[in-house]
Short mmCIF file of C-alpha atoms and ligand atoms in Angstrom, two decimals:
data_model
loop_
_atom_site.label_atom_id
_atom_site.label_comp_id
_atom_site.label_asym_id
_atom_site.label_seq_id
_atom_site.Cartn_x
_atom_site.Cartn_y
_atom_site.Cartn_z
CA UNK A 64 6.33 -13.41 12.86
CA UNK A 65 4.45 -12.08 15.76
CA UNK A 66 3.66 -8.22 16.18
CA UNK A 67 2.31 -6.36 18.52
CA UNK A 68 -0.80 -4.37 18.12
CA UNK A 69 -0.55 -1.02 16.79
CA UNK A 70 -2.62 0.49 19.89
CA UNK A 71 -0.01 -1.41 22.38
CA UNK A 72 2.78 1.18 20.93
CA UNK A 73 0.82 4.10 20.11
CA UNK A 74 -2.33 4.68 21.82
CA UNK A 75 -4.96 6.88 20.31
CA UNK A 76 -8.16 8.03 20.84
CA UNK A 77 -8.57 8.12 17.10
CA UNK A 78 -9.08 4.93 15.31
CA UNK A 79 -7.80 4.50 12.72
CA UNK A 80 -4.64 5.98 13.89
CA UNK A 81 -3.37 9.19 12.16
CA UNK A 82 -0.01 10.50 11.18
CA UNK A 83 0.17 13.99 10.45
CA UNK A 84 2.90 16.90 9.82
CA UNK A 85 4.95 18.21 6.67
CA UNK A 86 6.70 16.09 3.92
CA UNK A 87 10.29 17.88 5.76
CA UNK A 88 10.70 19.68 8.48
CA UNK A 89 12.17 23.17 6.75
CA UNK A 90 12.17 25.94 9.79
CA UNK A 91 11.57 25.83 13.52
CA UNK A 92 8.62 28.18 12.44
CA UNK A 93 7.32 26.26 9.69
CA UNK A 94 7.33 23.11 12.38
CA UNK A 95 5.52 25.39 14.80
CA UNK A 96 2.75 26.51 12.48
CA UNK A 97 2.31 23.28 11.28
CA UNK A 98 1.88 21.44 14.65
CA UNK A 99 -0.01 24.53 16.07
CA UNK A 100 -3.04 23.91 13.29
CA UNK A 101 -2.54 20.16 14.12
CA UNK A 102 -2.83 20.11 17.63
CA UNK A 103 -6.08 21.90 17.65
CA UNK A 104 -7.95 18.95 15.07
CA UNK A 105 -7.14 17.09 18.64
CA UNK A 106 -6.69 13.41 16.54
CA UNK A 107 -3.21 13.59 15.56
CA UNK A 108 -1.35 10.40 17.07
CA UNK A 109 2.28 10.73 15.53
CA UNK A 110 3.82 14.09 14.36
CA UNK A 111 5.90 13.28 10.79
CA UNK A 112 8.60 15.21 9.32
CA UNK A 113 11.49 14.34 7.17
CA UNK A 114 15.00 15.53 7.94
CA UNK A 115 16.75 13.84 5.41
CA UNK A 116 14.76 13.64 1.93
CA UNK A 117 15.47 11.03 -0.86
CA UNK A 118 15.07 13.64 -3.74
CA UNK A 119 14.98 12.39 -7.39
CA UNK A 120 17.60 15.14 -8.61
CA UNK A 121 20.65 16.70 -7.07
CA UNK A 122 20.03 20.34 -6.44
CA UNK A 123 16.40 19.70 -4.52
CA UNK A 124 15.79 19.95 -1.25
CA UNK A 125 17.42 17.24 0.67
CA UNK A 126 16.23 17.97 4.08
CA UNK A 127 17.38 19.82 6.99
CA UNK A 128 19.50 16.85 9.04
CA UNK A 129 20.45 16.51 12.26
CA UNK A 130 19.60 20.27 13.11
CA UNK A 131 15.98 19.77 12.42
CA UNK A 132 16.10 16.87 14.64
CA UNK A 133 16.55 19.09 17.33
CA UNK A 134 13.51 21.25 16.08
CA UNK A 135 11.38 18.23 16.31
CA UNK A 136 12.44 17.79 20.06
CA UNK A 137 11.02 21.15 20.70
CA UNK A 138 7.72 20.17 19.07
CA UNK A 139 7.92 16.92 21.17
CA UNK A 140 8.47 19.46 24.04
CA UNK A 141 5.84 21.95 23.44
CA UNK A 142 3.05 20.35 21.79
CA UNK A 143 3.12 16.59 23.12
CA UNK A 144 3.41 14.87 20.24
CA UNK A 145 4.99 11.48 19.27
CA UNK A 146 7.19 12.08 16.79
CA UNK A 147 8.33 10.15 13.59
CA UNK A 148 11.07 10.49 10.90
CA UNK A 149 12.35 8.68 8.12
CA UNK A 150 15.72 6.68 8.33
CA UNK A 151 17.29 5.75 5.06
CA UNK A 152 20.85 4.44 6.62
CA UNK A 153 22.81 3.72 9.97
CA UNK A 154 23.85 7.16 10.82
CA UNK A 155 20.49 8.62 10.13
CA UNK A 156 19.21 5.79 12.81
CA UNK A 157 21.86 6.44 14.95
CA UNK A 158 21.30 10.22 14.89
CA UNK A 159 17.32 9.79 15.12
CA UNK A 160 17.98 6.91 18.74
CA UNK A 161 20.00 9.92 19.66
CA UNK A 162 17.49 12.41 19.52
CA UNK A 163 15.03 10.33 21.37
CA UNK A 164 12.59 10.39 17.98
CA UNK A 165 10.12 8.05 18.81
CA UNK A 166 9.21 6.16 15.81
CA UNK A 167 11.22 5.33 12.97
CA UNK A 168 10.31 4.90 8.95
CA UNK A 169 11.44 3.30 6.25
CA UNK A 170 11.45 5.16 2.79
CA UNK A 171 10.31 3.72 -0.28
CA UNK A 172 13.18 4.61 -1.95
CA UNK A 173 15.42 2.36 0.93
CA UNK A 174 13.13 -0.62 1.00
CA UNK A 175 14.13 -1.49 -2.09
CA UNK A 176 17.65 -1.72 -1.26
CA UNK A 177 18.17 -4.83 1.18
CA UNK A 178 22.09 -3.58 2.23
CA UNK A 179 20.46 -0.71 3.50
CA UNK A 180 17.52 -1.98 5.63
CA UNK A 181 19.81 -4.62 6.81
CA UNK A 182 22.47 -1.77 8.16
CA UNK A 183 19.01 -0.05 9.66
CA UNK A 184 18.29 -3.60 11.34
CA UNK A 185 21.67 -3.81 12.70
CA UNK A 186 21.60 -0.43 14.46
CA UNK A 187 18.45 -1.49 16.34
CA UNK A 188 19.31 -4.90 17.48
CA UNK A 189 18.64 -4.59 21.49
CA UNK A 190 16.75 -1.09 20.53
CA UNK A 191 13.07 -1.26 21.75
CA UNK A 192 11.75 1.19 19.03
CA UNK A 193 8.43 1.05 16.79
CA UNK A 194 9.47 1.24 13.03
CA UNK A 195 7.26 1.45 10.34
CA UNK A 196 8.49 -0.11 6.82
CA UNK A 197 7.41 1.45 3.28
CA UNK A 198 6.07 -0.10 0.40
CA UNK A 199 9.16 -0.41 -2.05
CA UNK A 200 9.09 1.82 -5.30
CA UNK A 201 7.81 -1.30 -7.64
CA UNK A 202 5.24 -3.61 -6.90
CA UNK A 203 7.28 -6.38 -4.97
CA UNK A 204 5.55 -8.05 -2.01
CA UNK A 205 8.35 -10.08 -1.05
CA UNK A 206 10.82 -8.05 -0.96
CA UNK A 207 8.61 -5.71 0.91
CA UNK A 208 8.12 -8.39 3.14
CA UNK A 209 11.90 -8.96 3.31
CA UNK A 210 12.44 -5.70 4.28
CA UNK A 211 9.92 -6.19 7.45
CA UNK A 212 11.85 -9.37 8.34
CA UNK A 213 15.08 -8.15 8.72
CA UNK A 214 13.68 -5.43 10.89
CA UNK A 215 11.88 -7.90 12.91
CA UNK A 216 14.75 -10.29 13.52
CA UNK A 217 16.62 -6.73 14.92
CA UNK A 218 13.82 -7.65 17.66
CA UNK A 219 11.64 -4.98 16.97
CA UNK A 220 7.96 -6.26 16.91
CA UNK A 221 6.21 -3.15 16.92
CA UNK A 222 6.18 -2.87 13.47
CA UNK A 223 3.64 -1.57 10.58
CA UNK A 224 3.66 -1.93 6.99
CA UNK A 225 2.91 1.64 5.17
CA UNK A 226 1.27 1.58 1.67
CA UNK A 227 2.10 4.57 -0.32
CA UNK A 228 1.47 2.88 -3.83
CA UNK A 229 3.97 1.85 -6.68
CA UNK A 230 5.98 3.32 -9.39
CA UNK A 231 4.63 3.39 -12.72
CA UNK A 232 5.91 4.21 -16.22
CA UNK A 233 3.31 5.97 -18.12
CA UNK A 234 0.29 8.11 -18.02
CA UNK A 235 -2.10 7.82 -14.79
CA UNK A 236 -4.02 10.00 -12.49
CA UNK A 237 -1.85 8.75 -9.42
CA UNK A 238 1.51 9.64 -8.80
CA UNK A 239 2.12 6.25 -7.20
CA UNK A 240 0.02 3.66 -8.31
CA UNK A 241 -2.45 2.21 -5.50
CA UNK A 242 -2.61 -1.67 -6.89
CA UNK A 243 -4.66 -2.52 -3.43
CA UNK A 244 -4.40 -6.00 -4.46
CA UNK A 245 -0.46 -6.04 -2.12
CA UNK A 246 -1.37 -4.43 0.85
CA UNK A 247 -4.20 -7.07 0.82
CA UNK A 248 -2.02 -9.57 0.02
CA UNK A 249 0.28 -8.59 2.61
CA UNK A 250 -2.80 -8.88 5.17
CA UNK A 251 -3.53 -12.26 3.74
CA UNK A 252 -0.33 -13.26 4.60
CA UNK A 253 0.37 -11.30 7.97
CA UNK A 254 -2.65 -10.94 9.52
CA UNK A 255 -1.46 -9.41 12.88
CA UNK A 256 0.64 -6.37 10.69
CA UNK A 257 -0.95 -3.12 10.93
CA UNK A 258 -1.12 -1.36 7.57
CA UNK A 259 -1.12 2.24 7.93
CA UNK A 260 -1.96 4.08 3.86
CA UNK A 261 -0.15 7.11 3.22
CA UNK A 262 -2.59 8.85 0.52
CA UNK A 263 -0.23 11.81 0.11
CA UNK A 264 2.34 9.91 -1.99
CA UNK A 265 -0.25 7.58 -3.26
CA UNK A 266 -2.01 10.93 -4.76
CA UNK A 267 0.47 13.37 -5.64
CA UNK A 268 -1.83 16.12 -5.55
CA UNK A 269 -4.76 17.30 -2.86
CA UNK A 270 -7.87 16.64 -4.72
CA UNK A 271 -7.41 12.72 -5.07
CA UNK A 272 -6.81 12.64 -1.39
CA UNK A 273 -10.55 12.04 0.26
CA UNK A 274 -10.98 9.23 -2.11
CA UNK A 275 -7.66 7.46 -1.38
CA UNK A 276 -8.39 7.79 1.96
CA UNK A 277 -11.75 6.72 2.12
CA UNK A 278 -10.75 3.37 -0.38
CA UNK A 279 -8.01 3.12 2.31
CA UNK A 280 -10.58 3.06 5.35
CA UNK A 281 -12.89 0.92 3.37
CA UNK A 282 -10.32 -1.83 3.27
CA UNK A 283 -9.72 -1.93 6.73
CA UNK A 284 -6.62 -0.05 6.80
CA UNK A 285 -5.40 0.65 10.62
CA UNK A 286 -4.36 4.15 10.24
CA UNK A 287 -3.34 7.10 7.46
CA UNK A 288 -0.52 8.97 7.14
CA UNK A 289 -1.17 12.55 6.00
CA UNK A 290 1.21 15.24 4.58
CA UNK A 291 0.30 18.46 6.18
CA UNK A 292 1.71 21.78 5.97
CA UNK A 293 0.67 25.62 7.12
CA UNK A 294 1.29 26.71 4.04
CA UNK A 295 1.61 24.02 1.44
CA UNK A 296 2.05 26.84 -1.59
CA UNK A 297 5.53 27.70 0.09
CA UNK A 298 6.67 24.16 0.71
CA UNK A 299 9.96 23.27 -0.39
CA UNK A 300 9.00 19.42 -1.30
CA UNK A 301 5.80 17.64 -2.30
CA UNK A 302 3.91 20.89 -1.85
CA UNK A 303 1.21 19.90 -4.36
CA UNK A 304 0.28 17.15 -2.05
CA UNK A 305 0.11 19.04 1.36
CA UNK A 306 -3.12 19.81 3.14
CA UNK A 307 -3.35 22.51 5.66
CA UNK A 308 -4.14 21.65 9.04
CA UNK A 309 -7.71 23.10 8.24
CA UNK A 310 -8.12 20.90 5.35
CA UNK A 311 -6.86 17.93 6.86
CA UNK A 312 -9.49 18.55 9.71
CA UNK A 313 -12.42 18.78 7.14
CA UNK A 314 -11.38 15.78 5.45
CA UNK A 315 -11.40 13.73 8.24
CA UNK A 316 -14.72 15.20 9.10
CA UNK A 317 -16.20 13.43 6.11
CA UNK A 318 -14.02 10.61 6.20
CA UNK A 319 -16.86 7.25 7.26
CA UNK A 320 -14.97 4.72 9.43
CA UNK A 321 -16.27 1.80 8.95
CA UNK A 322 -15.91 -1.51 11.37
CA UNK A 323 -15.04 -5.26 11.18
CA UNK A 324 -18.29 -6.41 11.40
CA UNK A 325 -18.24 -8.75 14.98
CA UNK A 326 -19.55 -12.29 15.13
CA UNK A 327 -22.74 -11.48 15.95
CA UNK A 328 -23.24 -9.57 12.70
CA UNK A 329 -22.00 -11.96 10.75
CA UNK A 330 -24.52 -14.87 12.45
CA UNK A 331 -27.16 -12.92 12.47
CA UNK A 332 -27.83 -10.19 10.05
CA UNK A 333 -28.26 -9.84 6.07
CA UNK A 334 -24.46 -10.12 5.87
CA UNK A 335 -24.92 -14.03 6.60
CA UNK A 336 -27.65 -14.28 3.81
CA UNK A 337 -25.35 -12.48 1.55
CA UNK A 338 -22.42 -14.50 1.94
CA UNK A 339 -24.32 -17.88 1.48
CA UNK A 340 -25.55 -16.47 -1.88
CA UNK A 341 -21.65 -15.63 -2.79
CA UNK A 342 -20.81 -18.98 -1.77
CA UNK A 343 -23.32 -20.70 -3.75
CA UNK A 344 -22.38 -18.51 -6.70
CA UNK A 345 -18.74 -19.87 -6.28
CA UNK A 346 -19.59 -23.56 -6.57
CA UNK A 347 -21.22 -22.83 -9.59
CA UNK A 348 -18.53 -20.77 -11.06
CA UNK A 349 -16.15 -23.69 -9.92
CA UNK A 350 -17.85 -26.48 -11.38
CA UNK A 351 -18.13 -24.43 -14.80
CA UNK A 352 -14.50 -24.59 -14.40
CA UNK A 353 -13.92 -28.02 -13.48
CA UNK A 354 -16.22 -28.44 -16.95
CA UNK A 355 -14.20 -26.39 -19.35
CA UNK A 356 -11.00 -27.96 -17.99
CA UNK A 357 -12.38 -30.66 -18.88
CA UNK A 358 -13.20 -29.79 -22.87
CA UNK A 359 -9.56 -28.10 -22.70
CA UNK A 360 -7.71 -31.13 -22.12
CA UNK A 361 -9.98 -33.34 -24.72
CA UNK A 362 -9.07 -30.53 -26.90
CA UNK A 363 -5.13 -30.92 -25.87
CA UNK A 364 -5.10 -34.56 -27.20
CA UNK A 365 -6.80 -33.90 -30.23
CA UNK A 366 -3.91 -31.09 -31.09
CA UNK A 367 -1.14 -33.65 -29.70
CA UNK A 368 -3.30 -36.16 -32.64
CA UNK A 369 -3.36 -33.80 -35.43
CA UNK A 370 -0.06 -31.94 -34.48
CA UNK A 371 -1.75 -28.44 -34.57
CA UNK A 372 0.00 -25.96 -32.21
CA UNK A 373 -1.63 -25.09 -28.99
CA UNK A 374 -1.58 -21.30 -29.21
CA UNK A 375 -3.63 -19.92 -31.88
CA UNK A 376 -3.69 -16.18 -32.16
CA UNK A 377 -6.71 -15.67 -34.31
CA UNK A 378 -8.66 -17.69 -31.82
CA UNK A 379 -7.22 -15.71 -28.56
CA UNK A 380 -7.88 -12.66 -30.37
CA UNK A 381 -11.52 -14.22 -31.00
CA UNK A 382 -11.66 -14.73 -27.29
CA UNK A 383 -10.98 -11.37 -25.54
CA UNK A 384 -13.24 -9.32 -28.70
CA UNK A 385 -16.38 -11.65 -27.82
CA UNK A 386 -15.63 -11.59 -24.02
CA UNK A 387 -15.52 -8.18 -24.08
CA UNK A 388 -18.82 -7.49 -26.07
CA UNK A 389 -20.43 -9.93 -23.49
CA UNK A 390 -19.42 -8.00 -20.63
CA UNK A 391 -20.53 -4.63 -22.00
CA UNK A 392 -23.72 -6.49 -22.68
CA UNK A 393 -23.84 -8.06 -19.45
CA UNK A 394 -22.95 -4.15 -17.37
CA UNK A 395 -19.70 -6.15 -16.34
CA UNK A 396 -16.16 -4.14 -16.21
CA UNK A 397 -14.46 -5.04 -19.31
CA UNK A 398 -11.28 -4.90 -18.12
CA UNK A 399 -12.07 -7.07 -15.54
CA UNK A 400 -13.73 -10.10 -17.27
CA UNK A 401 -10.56 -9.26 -19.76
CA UNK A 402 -8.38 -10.27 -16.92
CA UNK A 403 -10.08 -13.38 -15.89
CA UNK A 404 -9.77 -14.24 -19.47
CA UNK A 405 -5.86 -13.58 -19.61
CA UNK A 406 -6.01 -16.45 -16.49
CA UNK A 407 -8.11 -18.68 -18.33
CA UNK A 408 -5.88 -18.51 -21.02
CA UNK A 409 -2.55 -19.34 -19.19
CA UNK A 410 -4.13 -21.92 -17.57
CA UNK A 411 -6.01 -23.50 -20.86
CA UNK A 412 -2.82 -23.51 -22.21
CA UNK A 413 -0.82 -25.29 -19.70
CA UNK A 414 -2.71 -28.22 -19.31
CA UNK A 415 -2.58 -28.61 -23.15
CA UNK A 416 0.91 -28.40 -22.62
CA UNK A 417 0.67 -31.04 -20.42
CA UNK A 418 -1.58 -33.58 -22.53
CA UNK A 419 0.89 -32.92 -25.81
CA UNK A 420 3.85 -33.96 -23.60
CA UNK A 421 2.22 -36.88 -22.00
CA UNK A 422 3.75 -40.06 -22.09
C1 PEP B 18 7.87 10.91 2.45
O1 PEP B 18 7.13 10.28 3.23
O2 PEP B 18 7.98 12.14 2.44
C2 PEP B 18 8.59 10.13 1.42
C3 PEP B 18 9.76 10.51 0.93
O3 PEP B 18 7.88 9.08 1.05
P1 PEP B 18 8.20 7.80 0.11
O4 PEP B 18 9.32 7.07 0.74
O5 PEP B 18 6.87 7.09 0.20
O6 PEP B 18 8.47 8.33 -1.27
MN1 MN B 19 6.73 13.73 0.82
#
């Protein structure tokens, strides 16, 4: 796949690029308040809004519809702004073409559901239209993936991923879990994809924001989508996570962009020095590898000798306690040396696997 660059289909003064506007669009008013305060932090690229809102319970609000499409014409109108809603089926894309919205999104809650990108995809084969495509609710990469391919082979290359975290069961101070390992994954494996991070639904509440953001920038990420609302206390969805306009503007005052450091940098400066030391450090961590594969699969034949089972839970237990004591020695994140461990293990015991079932 081949996309074109985020600054091709939306140019912007700001980089990164930023989305902006309420979580739905609820009054003409509330739309012209919020775009008012937005205007003026002069940085805004895209105007967001949803019409129709994928609500966990009956009986919440599920958006305004087609009517508030309308509204958001006037806004286009009076204020100049692009302007972006979310599409969860055929009509709603229909109805949004119609309206002459000018960039479409994906929902989390629709990602997940293949019939329904695919009847998305179908609406704009032939349509030249920038869509953006949200994470799905779990942490699936390919099927988040998926979801950008059938959109793509619509046509459509402008195209951007949005990360606005994953579902998870339990206790934890995000409402969507971050796991930044997929969205760098997903640049791993599409390079040319912008990635645009959506810290509002990532967060779940205004506080965690700046540091979602920031984490976001830090990574490289090509633009932020914001929640924003005049008055977030009167919201009727997601109004825990709204900033004003005001607060959105101070936030990005203190937001530090930081830039893909150029060849030059990289040849010249400290940051060449540094990554010859990491490099070094690798081949040393490798070869200790290559040396404890090596007592692993002696020890593999002597089990497959002595018919001794390979998984030995005292042992394993042995293994994560001391581990963990080292790292805490050692100012090393335990949970981190606990997961290298966990890979260690799977590994150590496949290739006794192997060596018992030899021959
Ligand atoms: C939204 O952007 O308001 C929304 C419903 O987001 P998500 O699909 O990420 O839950
Ligand atoms: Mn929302």
């Amino acid at each position: 796949m081949q996309f074109s660059p985020l600054q091709n289909w939306l140019p912007s003064q700001s980089v990164p690029l930023l989305i902006a506007g309420p979580c739905g669009a609820e009054s003409p008013d509330q739309l012209r308040q919020t775009a008012q305060g937005l205007k003026a932090l002069n940085s805004v690229a895209l105007f967001r809004a949803g019409v129709w809102k994928p609500r966990t319970r009956p009986n919440a609000f599920e958006g305004r519809g087609e009517e508030a499409l309308k509204w958001l014409k006037d806004i286009k109108e009076e204020f100049g702004f692009k302007i972006t809603v979310e599409v969860a089926n055929a009509q709603h894309t229909e109805l949004a073409l119609k309206h002459g919205i000018d960039v479409l999104w994906i929902g989390a809650r629709t990602t997940v559901n293949p019939f329904s990108v695919q009847e998305i995809a179908d609406v704009l084969k032939g349509v030249k239209i920038p869509v953006m495509v949200k994470n799905p609710i779990h942490a699936d990469l390919q099927l988040w993936i998926g979801a950008i391919e059938r959109v793509y082979n619509s046509g459509i290359t402008e195209l951007a991923a949005i990360h606005r975290g994953f579902h998870f069961y339990g206790k934890t101070k995000y409402r969507n879990k971050p796991l930044w390992q997929l969205p760098i994954e997903l640049r791993t494996l599409l390079p040319d994809l912008p990635i645009i991070c959506d810290p509002s639904h990532i967060s779940g509440n205004r506080e965690l924001i700046p540091h979602v953001a920031q984490k976001a920038l830090d990574l490289g990420m090509d633009g932020l989508m914001i929640e924003s609302h005049y008055n977030p206390s009167t919201a009727l969805s997601d109004a825990e996570q709204q900033l004003t306009p005001d607060k959105l503007g101070e936030l990005l005052n203190k937001l530090i962009i930081r830039k893909q450091a150029s060849g030059l940098e990289l040849n010249n400066d400290k940051m060449a020095g540094f990554r010859n030391m990491i490099d070094e450090i690798d081949d040393e961590i490798l070869n200790a590898l290559k040396k404890r594969v090596q007592v692993i699969e002696q020890l593999g034949t002597y089990k497959k000798e002595h018919n001794i089972t390979i998984f030995q839970l005292e042992r394993w237990q042995q293994i994560l306690r001391t581990r963990g004591q080292w790292a805490d020695k050692l100012g090393l994140s335990r949970q981190h040396v606990e997961k290298i461990c966990q890979l260690l293990h799977e590994e150590s015991i496949r290739i006794q696997n192997e060596k018992m079932n030899e021959g």
